C-alpha cells in the first residue's frame, strides 16, 4: 500500500531543539523512535552548533579586522604631519564620469627635511596658487588621512556579516542535502514496515 510522503516527514516545526538534543543522545526514552529519527535530530543539533560556531567565527573575524585597521590608522596618524602646500596648477578630477568631487593638483610645500613637491588631493575647482592643507609622512611625501572610526567599524561589520552569510549558507545547504537523504531513507523504510503492521492494525489477514 502506498502512503503519501508527507505523512512521515520529520515534524521539525513541532519539535523543540531541546527535544532534538535529547533524541539525538538517546535520552528521550521513546520506544517508537526510529534510527532515522535520531539521525535527523543529530542533524538539527549539529546545525544549531554550526550556526553558533559561525557567529563566534564572524565575531572573531570582525574583531580582528577592527583591531588591525585601528592599529594601521594609529600608525598613520602618528607619522602624519599636516603642512600648508600651495598648488602650482589647476585641479583635475579623478574621474569625471563617476561625478567624483575629489580631485588632485600639483603643489609645492616646505617641510623640515627640505622643500618638496608632488600631486596632492584638493577640492574640485581648486585653482593654481591656492593654499591647501596636505598630510606628509616622516620622509616628506604626501600621505592620505587615516581611516575614520566609523569607516573602520563599517569594514569590521561587513566582514562579520559576510562571514555569517557565507558560512551560514554553506551550513544550510549541507543541512538541506542531508535532510533530503534522510527523508528518502524514511520513505524507503516506510513501505516494508507498513506491510507488516497494516494487517495487524486493520484486522486483515
CSV table of C-alpha atoms in Angstrom, one decimal, residues 80-181:
chain,number,residue,atom,x,y,z
A,80,UNK,CA,51.4,62.0,9.5
A,81,UNK,CA,52.2,65.8,9.6
A,82,UNK,CA,49.9,68.4,8.2
A,83,UNK,CA,51.6,71.3,6.4
A,84,UNK,CA,50.4,74.1,4.1
A,85,UNK,CA,51.0,73.5,0.4
A,86,UNK,CA,50.5,75.8,-2.5
A,87,UNK,CA,49.1,74.5,-5.7
A,88,UNK,CA,51.1,75.2,-8.9
A,89,UNK,CA,48.4,74.1,-11.3
A,90,UNK,CA,44.7,73.7,-11.6
A,91,UNK,CA,42.9,70.7,-10.1
A,92,UNK,CA,42.0,67.7,-12.2
A,93,UNK,CA,39.1,65.5,-11.3
A,94,UNK,CA,39.9,61.9,-10.6
A,95,UNK,CA,37.0,60.5,-12.6
A,96,UNK,CA,34.6,62.9,-14.4
A,97,UNK,CA,32.3,60.0,-15.4
A,98,UNK,CA,31.7,59.0,-11.8
A,99,UNK,CA,31.0,62.5,-10.7
A,100,UNK,CA,33.7,62.3,-8.1
A,101,UNK,CA,34.1,65.6,-6.3
A,102,UNK,CA,37.7,64.7,-5.3
A,103,UNK,CA,40.5,66.0,-7.4
A,104,UNK,CA,44.3,66.3,-7.4
A,105,UNK,CA,46.6,69.1,-8.3
A,106,UNK,CA,50.4,69.7,-8.4
A,107,UNK,CA,51.7,71.6,-5.4
A,108,UNK,CA,54.8,72.7,-3.5
A,109,UNK,CA,55.5,72.8,0.2
A,110,UNK,CA,58.2,73.3,2.8
A,111,UNK,CA,59.0,70.6,5.4
A,112,UNK,CA,61.8,70.2,7.9
A,113,UNK,CA,63.5,67.7,5.6
A,114,UNK,CA,63.5,70.4,2.9
A,115,UNK,CA,61.2,71.8,0.2
A,116,UNK,CA,59.1,69.3,-1.7
A,117,UNK,CA,56.5,68.9,-4.3
A,118,UNK,CA,54.1,66.5,-5.8
A,119,UNK,CA,50.4,65.8,-6.5
A,120,UNK,CA,48.0,66.3,-3.6
A,121,UNK,CA,44.3,65.8,-3.2
A,122,UNK,CA,42.3,69.0,-3.4
A,123,UNK,CA,38.6,70.0,-3.8
A,124,UNK,CA,37.4,70.1,-7.3
A,125,UNK,CA,37.7,73.5,-8.9
A,126,UNK,CA,40.9,74.5,-7.0
A,127,UNK,CA,43.0,77.0,-9.0
A,128,UNK,CA,46.7,77.5,-9.1
A,129,UNK,CA,48.1,79.4,-6.1
A,130,UNK,CA,45.6,78.1,-3.6
A,131,UNK,CA,46.9,77.1,-0.1
A,132,UNK,CA,45.7,73.7,0.9
A,133,UNK,CA,46.4,71.5,4.0
A,134,UNK,CA,48.4,68.5,3.0
A,135,UNK,CA,49.4,65.5,5.0
A,136,UNK,CA,53.1,64.3,4.8
A,137,UNK,CA,54.8,61.3,6.2
A,138,UNK,CA,58.2,61.4,8.1
A,139,UNK,CA,60.0,61.4,4.7
A,140,UNK,CA,58.1,64.4,3.5
A,141,UNK,CA,55.9,62.5,1.0
A,142,UNK,CA,52.1,63.0,0.6
A,143,UNK,CA,50.1,60.6,2.6
A,144,UNK,CA,46.3,60.2,3.0
A,145,UNK,CA,44.4,60.7,6.2
A,146,UNK,CA,43.9,57.6,8.4
A,147,UNK,CA,40.6,55.8,8.3
A,148,UNK,CA,37.9,57.3,10.5
A,149,UNK,CA,36.4,55.2,13.3
A,150,UNK,CA,33.1,55.0,11.5
A,151,UNK,CA,34.8,53.6,8.4
A,152,UNK,CA,36.7,51.0,10.5
A,153,UNK,CA,33.5,49.9,12.2
A,154,UNK,CA,31.8,49.6,8.8
A,155,UNK,CA,34.6,47.4,7.5
A,156,UNK,CA,34.5,45.2,10.5
A,157,UNK,CA,30.7,44.9,10.3
A,158,UNK,CA,30.9,43.9,6.6
A,159,UNK,CA,33.5,41.2,7.3
A,160,UNK,CA,31.3,39.9,10.2
A,161,UNK,CA,28.1,39.8,8.1
A,162,UNK,CA,29.9,38.4,5.1
A,163,UNK,CA,31.3,35.5,7.3
A,164,UNK,CA,27.8,34.8,8.7
A,165,UNK,CA,26.3,34.8,5.2
A,166,UNK,CA,28.9,32.5,3.6
A,167,UNK,CA,29.3,30.0,6.4
A,168,UNK,CA,25.5,30.1,7.2
A,169,UNK,CA,24.6,29.5,3.5
A,170,UNK,CA,27.0,26.6,3.4
A,171,UNK,CA,25.6,25.1,6.6
A,172,UNK,CA,22.0,25.5,5.4
A,173,UNK,CA,22.9,23.8,2.1
A,174,UNK,CA,24.5,20.9,3.8
A,175,UNK,CA,21.5,20.6,6.1
A,176,UNK,CA,19.1,20.6,3.2
A,177,UNK,CA,21.1,17.9,1.3
A,178,UNK,CA,21.3,15.7,4.4
A,179,UNK,CA,17.7,16.1,5.3
A,180,UNK,CA,16.7,15.1,1.7
A,181,UNK,CA,18.7,11.9,2.1
